[in-house]
Amino acid sequence: MSLLHSPIPVTPRGQGLIARWADQIDVDADTPRITIGEGGTPLVAAARLSAALGVDLHLKLELTNPTGSFKDRGMCVAVARAVQAGAHTLICASTGNTSASAAAFAAAAGLKCVVIIPSGKIAAGKLQQAQVAGAQVIQIDGNFDDGLDAVRELSTRPGIALVNSVNPYRIEGQKTAAFEVIEDLGGEAPDWLCLPVGNAGNITAYWRGFQEWHAAGKVATLPRLLGVQAAGAAPLVDGAPVAEPETIATAIRIGRPARGEEALAAVAESNGRLLKRTDEQLLSAYARLAHEAGIFAEPASAISLAGLIVALEDGTIERGSRVVCVLTGHGLKDPDSAARIVEPTLTCGPSAAEIAAVLDLA
Ligand code: F0G
């Protein structure tokens, strides 16, 4: 029997995000069902961290998306809509993950892809992902915000589709993560959802997803949102744009978030909170995720845990709450950050005796 006629049902994940959620997102019957296997990511109960922190903590592993970040959800829909509209080229500015995702979907859809990145300020793996997929990568002597200004202008030319999260279809795709959280919690929302905030598309998307299902009667409560920014790139917390954002979490090194107003509204409507954490604090959370949950997320993702920790300490989040931390990107993308938190490896001769001696084994 040919595979095409296999009696085995296709899993929701195998169908791809657009096919799975076609009745919930802004697509139509003619939108191509482009997929590289995005969405359907696990929600994992973090037993040791829950015990240590006194909460019921679940980790939304967006880092298991095909290019290793949550960007694949929204990119899938944005690229499908770009194909439908007859675009020949995708363009984006990026701190790394958007470019990796755009490049991958461009390859899958047979489009050209141009990515603009801040020179020297993106993780090595992300740059390689975009290059390997065949994107044209341009490093600019400027930051993400400068790059976004430029691509907004460039994308007014015919046939060029802008796929940053200012593109409404990005938000449509990304809101499906909220649906999955509700499904995986048995039809309930968490008390709190903690996530990093950079250009502020993702927090906007989660809030839309939760609100839509709440309005449709599919979930009884709404979560409170805890948005976390890096101390050196915290325009929403500080209430003013940051001309020269700086943080080790290069993914969220953004000083003028395009969806900042929406993020502020989402946090206010959810009775949530925005806060900032230092590089030292986010690195400590990054190490804890790896040491105590076995999850290797990238530094920007770990800031959600850093935010949870302080919110528990200052009483913003009550002990015993059910909390979801969104782990947005994979640690493997950024080996240079990993090198900051590990000890040098031990070296010795190959015999059991020599290894035992180095390990201080009797
Ligand atoms: N976490 C990671 C790993 C990211 O790459 C980003 C954004 C965010 C969180 C913040 O999400 O922008 O929706 O608030 N990265 C973008 C990029 C800017 O170009 O890859 P946001």
mmCIF file of C-alpha atoms and ligand atoms in Angstrom:
data_model
loop_
_atom_site.group_PDB
_atom_site.id
_atom_site.type_symbol
_atom_site.label_atom_id
_atom_site.label_comp_id
_atom_site.label_asym_id
_atom_site.label_seq_id
_atom_site.Cartn_x
_atom_site.Cartn_y
_atom_site.Cartn_z
ATOM 1 C CA MET A 1 0.000 0.000 0.000
ATOM 2 C CA SER A 2 1.406 3.399 -0.854
ATOM 3 C CA LEU A 3 2.163 5.808 1.950
ATOM 4 C CA LEU A 4 -0.304 8.245 0.467
ATOM 5 C CA HIS A 5 -3.082 5.798 1.284
ATOM 6 C CA SER A 6 -1.772 4.731 4.666
ATOM 7 C CA PRO A 7 -4.592 3.924 7.106
ATOM 8 C CA ILE A 8 -2.576 5.463 9.961
ATOM 9 C CA PRO A 9 -4.195 8.785 10.882
ATOM 10 C CA VAL A 10 -2.038 11.861 10.466
ATOM 11 C CA THR A 11 -1.198 13.356 13.863
ATOM 12 C CA PRO A 12 -2.163 16.969 14.514
ATOM 13 C CA ARG A 13 1.526 17.869 14.613
ATOM 14 C CA GLY A 14 2.182 16.158 11.299
ATOM 15 C CA GLN A 15 -0.574 18.147 9.629
ATOM 16 C CA GLY A 16 1.179 21.403 10.355
ATOM 17 C CA LEU A 17 -0.074 24.470 12.145
ATOM 18 C CA ILE A 18 -2.243 25.926 9.388
ATOM 19 C CA ALA A 19 -4.141 22.725 8.706
ATOM 20 C CA ARG A 20 -4.640 22.081 12.394
ATOM 21 C CA TRP A 21 -5.927 25.540 13.273
ATOM 22 C CA ALA A 22 -7.454 26.670 9.958
ATOM 23 C CA ASP A 23 -10.788 27.502 11.602
ATOM 24 C CA GLN A 24 -9.118 29.558 14.360
ATOM 25 C CA ILE A 25 -6.635 31.721 12.456
ATOM 26 C CA ASP A 26 -6.796 34.218 9.614
ATOM 27 C CA VAL A 27 -6.319 31.904 6.632
ATOM 28 C CA ASP A 28 -8.723 30.798 3.917
ATOM 29 C CA ALA A 29 -9.225 27.742 1.756
ATOM 30 C CA ASP A 30 -6.685 29.012 -0.791
ATOM 31 C CA THR A 31 -3.906 29.667 1.723
ATOM 32 C CA PRO A 32 -1.208 27.069 1.004
ATOM 33 C CA ARG A 33 -0.762 24.578 3.847
ATOM 34 C CA ILE A 34 2.982 25.164 4.064
ATOM 35 C CA THR A 35 4.594 23.335 6.968
ATOM 36 C CA ILE A 36 8.001 22.310 8.251
ATOM 37 C CA GLY A 37 6.496 20.611 11.323
ATOM 38 C CA GLU A 38 5.881 23.689 13.489
ATOM 39 C CA GLY A 39 3.683 23.842 16.593
ATOM 40 C CA GLY A 40 2.392 21.050 18.786
ATOM 41 C CA THR A 41 5.175 21.668 21.298
ATOM 42 C CA PRO A 42 5.267 19.912 24.690
ATOM 43 C CA LEU A 43 4.180 21.434 27.988
ATOM 44 C CA VAL A 44 6.398 19.804 30.578
ATOM 45 C CA ALA A 45 5.849 19.738 34.349
ATOM 46 C CA ALA A 46 9.131 20.804 35.958
ATOM 47 C CA ALA A 47 9.059 18.715 39.141
ATOM 48 C CA ARG A 48 12.336 19.749 40.743
ATOM 49 C CA LEU A 49 11.945 23.457 40.017
ATOM 50 C CA SER A 50 8.332 23.311 41.217
ATOM 51 C CA ALA A 51 9.462 21.818 44.519
ATOM 52 C CA ALA A 52 12.323 24.286 44.898
ATOM 53 C CA LEU A 53 10.186 27.345 44.118
ATOM 54 C CA GLY A 54 6.912 26.277 45.701
ATOM 55 C CA VAL A 55 4.821 26.573 42.538
ATOM 56 C CA ASP A 56 3.237 24.251 39.997
ATOM 57 C CA LEU A 57 5.589 25.077 37.155
ATOM 58 C CA HIS A 58 5.151 23.967 33.558
ATOM 59 C CA LEU A 59 7.576 24.729 30.754
ATOM 60 C CA LYS A 60 6.208 25.389 27.246
ATOM 61 C CA LEU A 61 8.987 24.028 25.073
ATOM 62 C CA GLU A 62 8.774 26.320 22.074
ATOM 63 C CA LEU A 63 12.444 25.535 21.540
ATOM 64 C CA THR A 64 11.354 22.188 20.060
ATOM 65 C CA ASN A 65 9.979 23.900 16.957
ATOM 66 C CA PRO A 66 11.830 22.885 13.765
ATOM 67 C CA THR A 67 14.210 25.847 13.685
ATOM 68 C CA GLY A 68 14.509 25.837 17.465
ATOM 69 C CA SER A 69 12.274 28.781 18.340
ATOM 70 C CA PHE A 70 8.646 29.888 18.649
ATOM 71 C CA LYS A 71 9.060 32.009 15.526
ATOM 72 C CA ASP A 72 8.092 29.040 13.340
ATOM 73 C CA ARG A 73 4.438 29.314 14.403
ATOM 74 C CA GLY A 74 3.893 32.818 13.118
ATOM 75 C CA MET A 75 6.338 32.499 10.256
ATOM 76 C CA CYS A 76 4.389 29.569 8.866
ATOM 77 C CA VAL A 77 1.245 31.678 8.472
ATOM 78 C CA ALA A 78 3.080 34.824 7.343
ATOM 79 C CA VAL A 79 4.924 32.911 4.622
ATOM 80 C CA ALA A 80 1.835 31.030 3.484
ATOM 81 C CA ARG A 81 -0.009 34.343 3.147
ATOM 82 C CA ALA A 82 2.984 35.874 1.321
ATOM 83 C CA VAL A 83 2.924 33.000 -1.184
ATOM 84 C CA GLN A 84 -0.811 33.422 -1.592
ATOM 85 C CA ALA A 85 -0.310 37.130 -2.287
ATOM 86 C CA GLY A 86 2.280 36.362 -4.969
ATOM 87 C CA ALA A 87 5.437 37.506 -3.159
ATOM 88 C CA HIS A 88 8.800 36.408 -4.519
ATOM 89 C CA THR A 89 10.973 37.549 -1.609
ATOM 90 C CA LEU A 90 10.715 37.560 2.190
ATOM 91 C CA ILE A 91 12.512 40.235 4.178
ATOM 92 C CA CYS A 92 13.031 40.735 7.900
ATOM 93 C CA ALA A 93 15.248 42.388 10.457
ATOM 94 C CA SER A 94 16.224 40.027 13.215
ATOM 95 C CA THR A 95 18.138 39.380 16.393
ATOM 96 C CA GLY A 96 18.579 35.851 14.989
ATOM 97 C CA ASN A 97 15.600 33.575 15.476
ATOM 98 C CA THR A 98 13.236 35.327 13.095
ATOM 99 C CA SER A 99 15.906 35.181 10.401
ATOM 100 C CA ALA A 100 16.492 31.456 10.956
ATOM 101 C CA SER A 101 12.776 30.777 10.729
ATOM 102 C CA ALA A 102 12.177 33.038 7.710
ATOM 103 C CA ALA A 103 15.078 31.402 5.886
ATOM 104 C CA ALA A 104 13.750 27.909 6.564
ATOM 105 C CA PHE A 105 10.200 28.686 5.429
ATOM 106 C CA ALA A 106 11.497 30.552 2.371
ATOM 107 C CA ALA A 107 13.415 27.416 1.450
ATOM 108 C CA ALA A 108 10.361 25.231 1.967
ATOM 109 C CA ALA A 109 8.162 27.575 -0.066
ATOM 110 C CA GLY A 110 10.713 28.283 -2.800
ATOM 111 C CA LEU A 111 11.028 32.004 -2.112
ATOM 112 C CA LYS A 112 14.051 34.271 -1.806
ATOM 113 C CA CYS A 113 14.890 35.510 1.665
ATOM 114 C CA VAL A 114 16.799 38.591 2.784
ATOM 115 C CA VAL A 115 17.666 39.034 6.451
ATOM 116 C CA ILE A 116 19.116 42.093 8.119
ATOM 117 C CA ILE A 117 20.981 41.473 11.364
ATOM 118 C CA PRO A 118 22.940 43.645 13.803
ATOM 119 C CA SER A 119 26.607 43.038 13.092
ATOM 120 C CA GLY A 120 28.288 40.797 15.678
ATOM 121 C CA LYS A 121 25.201 40.694 17.900
ATOM 122 C CA ILE A 122 23.472 37.459 17.029
ATOM 123 C CA ALA A 123 24.234 33.969 18.304
ATOM 124 C CA ALA A 124 26.469 31.919 16.024
ATOM 125 C CA GLY A 125 23.980 29.125 15.419
ATOM 126 C CA LYS A 126 21.239 31.505 14.307
ATOM 127 C CA LEU A 127 23.455 33.134 11.701
ATOM 128 C CA GLN A 128 24.439 29.714 10.389
ATOM 129 C CA GLN A 129 20.825 28.563 10.222
ATOM 130 C CA ALA A 130 19.911 31.469 7.950
ATOM 131 C CA GLN A 131 22.977 30.949 5.771
ATOM 132 C CA VAL A 132 22.563 27.198 5.466
ATOM 133 C CA ALA A 133 18.964 27.654 4.332
ATOM 134 C CA GLY A 134 20.198 29.913 1.555
ATOM 135 C CA ALA A 135 19.083 33.329 2.800
ATOM 136 C CA GLN A 136 20.958 36.442 1.825
ATOM 137 C CA VAL A 137 22.301 37.731 5.134
ATOM 138 C CA ILE A 138 23.210 41.377 5.514
ATOM 139 C CA GLN A 139 24.965 42.535 8.678
ATOM 140 C CA ILE A 140 24.360 46.186 9.455
ATOM 141 C CA ASP A 141 26.335 48.564 11.542
ATOM 142 C CA GLY A 142 23.298 49.269 13.703
ATOM 143 C CA ASN A 143 20.892 47.475 16.038
ATOM 144 C CA PHE A 144 17.643 45.571 15.499
ATOM 145 C CA ASP A 145 15.548 48.730 15.704
ATOM 146 C CA ASP A 146 17.557 50.357 12.896
ATOM 147 C CA GLY A 147 17.162 47.189 10.832
ATOM 148 C CA LEU A 148 13.397 47.135 11.346
ATOM 149 C CA ASP A 149 13.116 50.734 10.151
ATOM 150 C CA ALA A 150 15.040 49.784 6.998
ATOM 151 C CA VAL A 151 13.037 46.653 6.158
ATOM 152 C CA ARG A 152 9.737 48.443 6.665
ATOM 153 C CA GLU A 153 10.854 50.819 3.922
ATOM 154 C CA LEU A 154 12.306 48.125 1.642
ATOM 155 C CA SER A 155 9.162 45.998 1.858
ATOM 156 C CA THR A 156 7.022 48.664 0.204
ATOM 157 C CA ARG A 157 8.448 47.390 -3.117
ATOM 158 C CA PRO A 158 6.218 44.965 -5.039
ATOM 159 C CA GLY A 159 6.716 41.266 -4.385
ATOM 160 C CA ILE A 160 8.604 41.760 -1.115
ATOM 161 C CA ALA A 161 6.847 40.517 2.014
ATOM 162 C CA LEU A 162 7.854 41.802 5.434
ATOM 163 C CA VAL A 163 7.775 38.892 7.902
ATOM 164 C CA ASN A 164 8.647 40.602 11.168
ATOM 165 C CA SER A 165 5.959 40.452 13.856
ATOM 166 C CA VAL A 166 4.486 43.733 12.586
ATOM 167 C CA ASN A 167 3.013 41.354 9.991
ATOM 168 C CA PRO A 168 -0.467 40.475 11.351
ATOM 169 C CA TYR A 169 -0.238 36.854 10.216
ATOM 170 C CA ARG A 170 2.743 36.316 12.521
ATOM 171 C CA ILE A 171 0.494 37.060 15.498
ATOM 172 C CA GLU A 172 -2.227 34.797 14.115
ATOM 173 C CA GLY A 173 0.174 31.867 13.999
ATOM 174 C CA GLN A 174 1.771 32.566 17.351
ATOM 175 C CA LYS A 175 -1.527 32.804 19.232
ATOM 176 C CA THR A 176 -1.977 29.043 18.708
ATOM 177 C CA ALA A 177 0.572 28.471 21.476
ATOM 178 C CA ALA A 178 -2.027 29.787 23.948
ATOM 179 C CA PHE A 179 -4.574 27.269 22.602
ATOM 180 C CA GLU A 180 -2.104 24.448 23.167
ATOM 181 C CA VAL A 181 -1.369 25.566 26.730
ATOM 182 C CA ILE A 182 -5.098 25.466 27.512
ATOM 183 C CA GLU A 183 -5.466 22.050 25.865
ATOM 184 C CA ASP A 184 -2.505 20.622 27.743
ATOM 185 C CA LEU A 185 -3.780 21.936 31.084
ATOM 186 C CA GLY A 186 -7.029 20.056 30.508
ATOM 187 C CA GLY A 187 -9.094 23.009 29.345
ATOM 188 C CA GLU A 188 -7.803 25.463 31.933
ATOM 189 C CA ALA A 189 -5.575 28.514 31.807
ATOM 190 C CA PRO A 190 -2.560 28.812 34.105
ATOM 191 C CA ASP A 191 -2.654 31.431 36.883
ATOM 192 C CA TRP A 192 0.376 33.123 35.350
ATOM 193 C CA LEU A 193 2.173 32.943 32.005
ATOM 194 C CA CYS A 194 5.768 34.212 32.088
ATOM 195 C CA LEU A 195 7.635 35.089 28.929
ATOM 196 C CA PRO A 196 10.463 37.227 27.589
ATOM 197 C CA VAL A 197 9.553 40.464 25.825
ATOM 198 C CA GLY A 198 11.631 41.871 22.976
ATOM 199 C CA ASN A 199 9.745 43.312 20.025
ATOM 200 C CA ALA A 200 6.579 42.388 21.952
ATOM 201 C CA GLY A 201 4.898 40.260 19.279
ATOM 202 C CA ASN A 202 4.761 37.080 21.311
ATOM 203 C CA ILE A 203 3.113 38.511 24.419
ATOM 204 C CA THR A 204 0.586 40.205 22.129
ATOM 205 C CA ALA A 205 -0.105 36.879 20.414
ATOM 206 C CA TYR A 206 -0.536 34.846 23.607
ATOM 207 C CA TRP A 207 -2.947 37.399 24.985
ATOM 208 C CA ARG A 208 -4.996 37.311 21.782
ATOM 209 C CA GLY A 209 -5.128 33.506 21.902
ATOM 210 C CA PHE A 210 -6.213 33.378 25.536
ATOM 211 C CA GLN A 211 -8.781 36.116 25.026
ATOM 212 C CA GLU A 212 -10.282 34.469 21.961
ATOM 213 C CA TRP A 213 -10.829 31.156 23.709
ATOM 214 C CA HIS A 214 -12.134 32.886 26.803
ATOM 215 C CA ALA A 215 -14.624 34.854 24.706
ATOM 216 C CA ALA A 216 -15.635 31.624 22.941
ATOM 217 C CA GLY A 217 -16.296 29.938 26.291
ATOM 218 C CA LYS A 218 -13.537 27.382 25.801
ATOM 219 C CA VAL A 219 -11.713 28.382 28.984
ATOM 220 C CA ALA A 220 -13.203 29.824 32.163
ATOM 221 C CA THR A 221 -10.367 32.073 33.283
ATOM 222 C CA LEU A 222 -7.597 34.177 31.780
ATOM 223 C CA PRO A 223 -3.983 33.989 32.938
ATOM 224 C CA ARG A 224 -2.073 36.955 34.302
ATOM 225 C CA LEU A 225 0.897 37.828 32.112
ATOM 226 C CA LEU A 226 4.406 38.369 33.432
ATOM 227 C CA GLY A 227 6.505 39.965 30.686
ATOM 228 C CA VAL A 228 10.219 40.098 31.363
ATOM 229 C CA GLN A 229 12.805 42.344 29.712
ATOM 230 C CA ALA A 230 16.581 42.491 30.072
ATOM 231 C CA ALA A 231 17.751 45.316 32.330
ATOM 232 C CA GLY A 232 19.806 46.894 29.527
ATOM 233 C CA ALA A 233 16.941 46.654 27.040
ATOM 234 C CA ALA A 234 13.797 47.398 29.048
ATOM 235 C CA PRO A 235 11.931 50.170 27.230
ATOM 236 C CA LEU A 236 8.505 48.936 28.362
ATOM 237 C CA VAL A 237 9.512 48.607 32.008
ATOM 238 C CA ASP A 238 11.366 51.917 32.029
ATOM 239 C CA GLY A 239 8.688 53.708 30.029
ATOM 240 C CA ALA A 240 11.006 55.115 27.356
ATOM 241 C CA PRO A 241 12.789 53.866 24.227
ATOM 242 C CA VAL A 242 16.364 52.688 24.733
ATOM 243 C CA ALA A 243 18.700 54.136 22.087
ATOM 244 C CA GLU A 244 21.493 51.631 22.663
ATOM 245 C CA PRO A 245 20.039 48.451 24.134
ATOM 246 C CA GLU A 246 22.562 46.025 25.584
ATOM 247 C CA THR A 247 22.228 42.526 27.038
ATOM 248 C CA ILE A 248 23.845 39.134 26.777
ATOM 249 C CA ALA A 249 20.391 37.879 25.753
ATOM 250 C CA THR A 250 20.888 39.169 22.210
ATOM 251 C CA ALA A 251 17.497 37.794 21.102
ATOM 252 C CA ILE A 252 15.780 40.537 23.117
ATOM 253 C CA ARG A 253 18.330 43.311 22.590
ATOM 254 C CA ILE A 254 15.620 45.712 21.396
ATOM 255 C CA GLY A 255 15.074 49.339 22.366
ATOM 256 C CA ARG A 256 11.901 50.280 20.456
ATOM 257 C CA PRO A 257 9.455 47.354 20.495
ATOM 258 C CA ALA A 258 7.113 47.528 17.502
ATOM 259 C CA ARG A 259 4.184 46.086 19.461
ATOM 260 C CA GLY A 260 5.047 47.848 22.703
ATOM 261 C CA GLU A 261 1.643 49.504 23.105
ATOM 262 C CA GLU A 262 -0.135 46.190 22.631
ATOM 263 C CA ALA A 263 2.167 44.517 25.149
ATOM 264 C CA LEU A 264 1.443 47.204 27.736
ATOM 265 C CA ALA A 265 -2.287 46.806 27.115
ATOM 266 C CA ALA A 266 -2.091 43.008 27.404
ATOM 267 C CA VAL A 267 -0.234 43.209 30.694
ATOM 268 C CA ALA A 268 -2.671 45.781 32.075
ATOM 269 C CA GLU A 269 -5.786 43.894 30.910
ATOM 270 C CA SER A 270 -4.520 40.647 32.396
ATOM 271 C CA ASN A 271 -3.719 42.360 35.698
ATOM 272 C CA GLY A 272 -0.177 41.193 35.092
ATOM 273 C CA ARG A 273 3.200 42.796 35.397
ATOM 274 C CA LEU A 274 6.293 43.769 33.419
ATOM 275 C CA LEU A 275 9.684 43.583 35.045
ATOM 276 C CA LYS A 276 13.342 43.507 34.145
ATOM 277 C CA ARG A 277 16.217 41.261 35.149
ATOM 278 C CA THR A 278 19.977 41.734 34.896
ATOM 279 C CA ASP A 279 22.238 39.607 32.729
ATOM 280 C CA GLU A 280 23.602 37.984 35.883
ATOM 281 C CA GLN A 281 20.104 37.043 37.035
ATOM 282 C CA LEU A 282 19.094 35.660 33.676
ATOM 283 C CA LEU A 283 22.291 33.620 33.411
ATOM 284 C CA SER A 284 21.590 32.132 36.806
ATOM 285 C CA ALA A 285 18.083 31.123 35.651
ATOM 286 C CA TYR A 286 19.600 29.761 32.419
ATOM 287 C CA ALA A 287 21.870 27.502 34.466
ATOM 288 C CA ARG A 288 19.015 26.416 36.748
ATOM 289 C CA LEU A 289 16.842 25.365 33.815
ATOM 290 C CA ALA A 290 19.627 23.140 32.575
ATOM 291 C CA HIS A 291 20.663 21.833 36.015
ATOM 292 C CA GLU A 292 17.253 21.365 37.590
ATOM 293 C CA ALA A 293 14.922 20.707 34.657
ATOM 294 C CA GLY A 294 17.282 19.292 32.034
ATOM 295 C CA ILE A 295 16.173 21.942 29.554
ATOM 296 C CA PHE A 296 18.782 23.809 27.545
ATOM 297 C CA ALA A 297 17.043 27.020 26.526
ATOM 298 C CA GLU A 298 18.757 30.116 25.210
ATOM 299 C CA PRO A 299 19.488 32.995 27.630
ATOM 300 C CA ALA A 300 16.577 35.165 26.435
ATOM 301 C CA SER A 301 14.167 32.318 27.191
ATOM 302 C CA ALA A 302 15.545 31.812 30.671
ATOM 303 C CA ILE A 303 14.611 35.353 31.597
ATOM 304 C CA SER A 304 11.042 34.081 32.024
ATOM 305 C CA LEU A 305 12.240 31.910 34.922
ATOM 306 C CA ALA A 306 14.344 34.776 36.292
ATOM 307 C CA GLY A 307 11.176 36.889 36.297
ATOM 308 C CA LEU A 308 9.158 34.160 38.001
ATOM 309 C CA ILE A 309 11.764 33.854 40.744
ATOM 310 C CA VAL A 310 11.655 37.541 41.659
ATOM 311 C CA ALA A 311 7.875 37.699 41.321
ATOM 312 C CA LEU A 312 7.620 34.901 43.899
ATOM 313 C CA GLU A 313 10.074 36.645 46.196
ATOM 314 C CA ASP A 314 8.227 39.955 46.149
ATOM 315 C CA GLY A 315 4.790 38.375 46.425
ATOM 316 C CA THR A 316 3.538 39.323 42.943
ATOM 317 C CA ILE A 317 2.967 35.621 42.283
ATOM 318 C CA GLU A 318 1.639 33.544 45.165
ATOM 319 C CA ARG A 319 3.264 30.266 46.145
ATOM 320 C CA GLY A 320 1.217 27.324 44.937
ATOM 321 C CA SER A 321 0.162 29.081 41.737
ATOM 322 C CA ARG A 322 0.048 27.233 38.467
ATOM 323 C CA VAL A 323 2.618 28.909 36.245
ATOM 324 C CA VAL A 324 3.732 28.405 32.650
ATOM 325 C CA CYS A 325 7.154 29.690 31.600
ATOM 326 C CA VAL A 326 7.518 29.938 27.823
ATOM 327 C CA LEU A 327 10.938 28.739 26.687
ATOM 328 C CA THR A 328 11.168 30.507 23.382
ATOM 329 C CA GLY A 329 14.487 29.409 21.866
ATOM 330 C CA HIS A 330 16.998 26.559 21.983
ATOM 331 C CA GLY A 331 20.255 26.744 23.915
ATOM 332 C CA LEU A 332 22.162 24.957 21.157
ATOM 333 C CA LYS A 333 21.906 28.069 19.004
ATOM 334 C CA ASP A 334 24.222 29.962 21.295
ATOM 335 C CA PRO A 335 27.258 27.959 22.419
ATOM 336 C CA ASP A 336 29.112 31.120 23.444
ATOM 337 C CA SER A 337 26.602 31.801 26.207
ATOM 338 C CA ALA A 338 26.825 28.211 27.397
ATOM 339 C CA ALA A 339 30.584 28.635 27.743
ATOM 340 C CA ARG A 340 29.925 31.314 30.371
ATOM 341 C CA ILE A 341 28.276 28.964 32.832
ATOM 342 C CA VAL A 342 30.320 25.769 32.559
ATOM 343 C CA GLU A 343 33.600 24.664 34.151
ATOM 344 C CA PRO A 344 36.484 23.614 31.902
ATOM 345 C CA THR A 345 36.397 19.858 31.205
ATOM 346 C CA LEU A 346 38.852 17.574 33.000
ATOM 347 C CA THR A 347 41.483 15.817 30.909
ATOM 348 C CA CYS A 348 43.571 12.740 31.649
ATOM 349 C CA GLY A 349 44.926 9.490 30.192
ATOM 350 C CA PRO A 350 42.569 6.809 28.898
ATOM 351 C CA SER A 351 42.796 4.153 31.628
ATOM 352 C CA ALA A 352 40.154 3.514 34.272
ATOM 353 C CA ALA A 353 42.744 4.215 36.971
ATOM 354 C CA GLU A 354 43.652 7.609 35.506
ATOM 355 C CA ILE A 355 39.998 8.569 35.080
ATOM 356 C CA ALA A 356 39.225 7.439 38.626
ATOM 357 C CA ALA A 357 42.109 9.525 39.940
ATOM 358 C CA VAL A 358 40.872 12.684 38.194
ATOM 359 C CA LEU A 359 37.351 12.036 39.462
ATOM 360 C CA ASP A 360 38.687 11.541 42.953
ATOM 361 C CA LEU A 361 37.058 8.091 43.041
ATOM 362 C CA ALA A 362 38.410 5.633 45.598
HETATM 363 N N1 F0G B 1 12.803 34.872 22.937
HETATM 364 C C1 F0G B 1 13.555 34.642 21.851
HETATM 365 C C2 F0G B 1 14.413 33.443 21.853
HETATM 366 C C3 F0G B 1 13.512 35.540 20.754
HETATM 367 O O1 F0G B 1 14.253 35.288 19.697
HETATM 368 C C4 F0G B 1 12.690 36.676 20.825
HETATM 369 C C5 F0G B 1 12.618 37.629 19.721
HETATM 370 C C6 F0G B 1 11.928 36.855 21.985
HETATM 371 C C7 F0G B 1 11.998 35.935 23.016
HETATM 372 C C8 F0G B 1 11.018 38.025 22.152
HETATM 373 O O2 F0G B 1 9.864 37.884 21.412
HETATM 374 O O3 F0G B 1 10.051 39.930 20.042
HETATM 375 O O4 F0G B 1 7.913 38.668 20.197
HETATM 376 O O5 F0G B 1 8.761 39.954 22.148
HETATM 377 N N2 F0G B 1 13.332 37.574 18.691
HETATM 378 C C9 F0G B 1 13.164 38.393 17.488
HETATM 379 C C10 F0G B 1 14.088 37.922 16.378
HETATM 380 C C11 F0G B 1 13.186 39.835 17.730
HETATM 381 O O6 F0G B 1 14.460 38.705 15.512
HETATM 382 O O7 F0G B 1 14.415 36.747 16.361
HETATM 383 P P1 F0G B 1 9.087 39.187 20.916
#
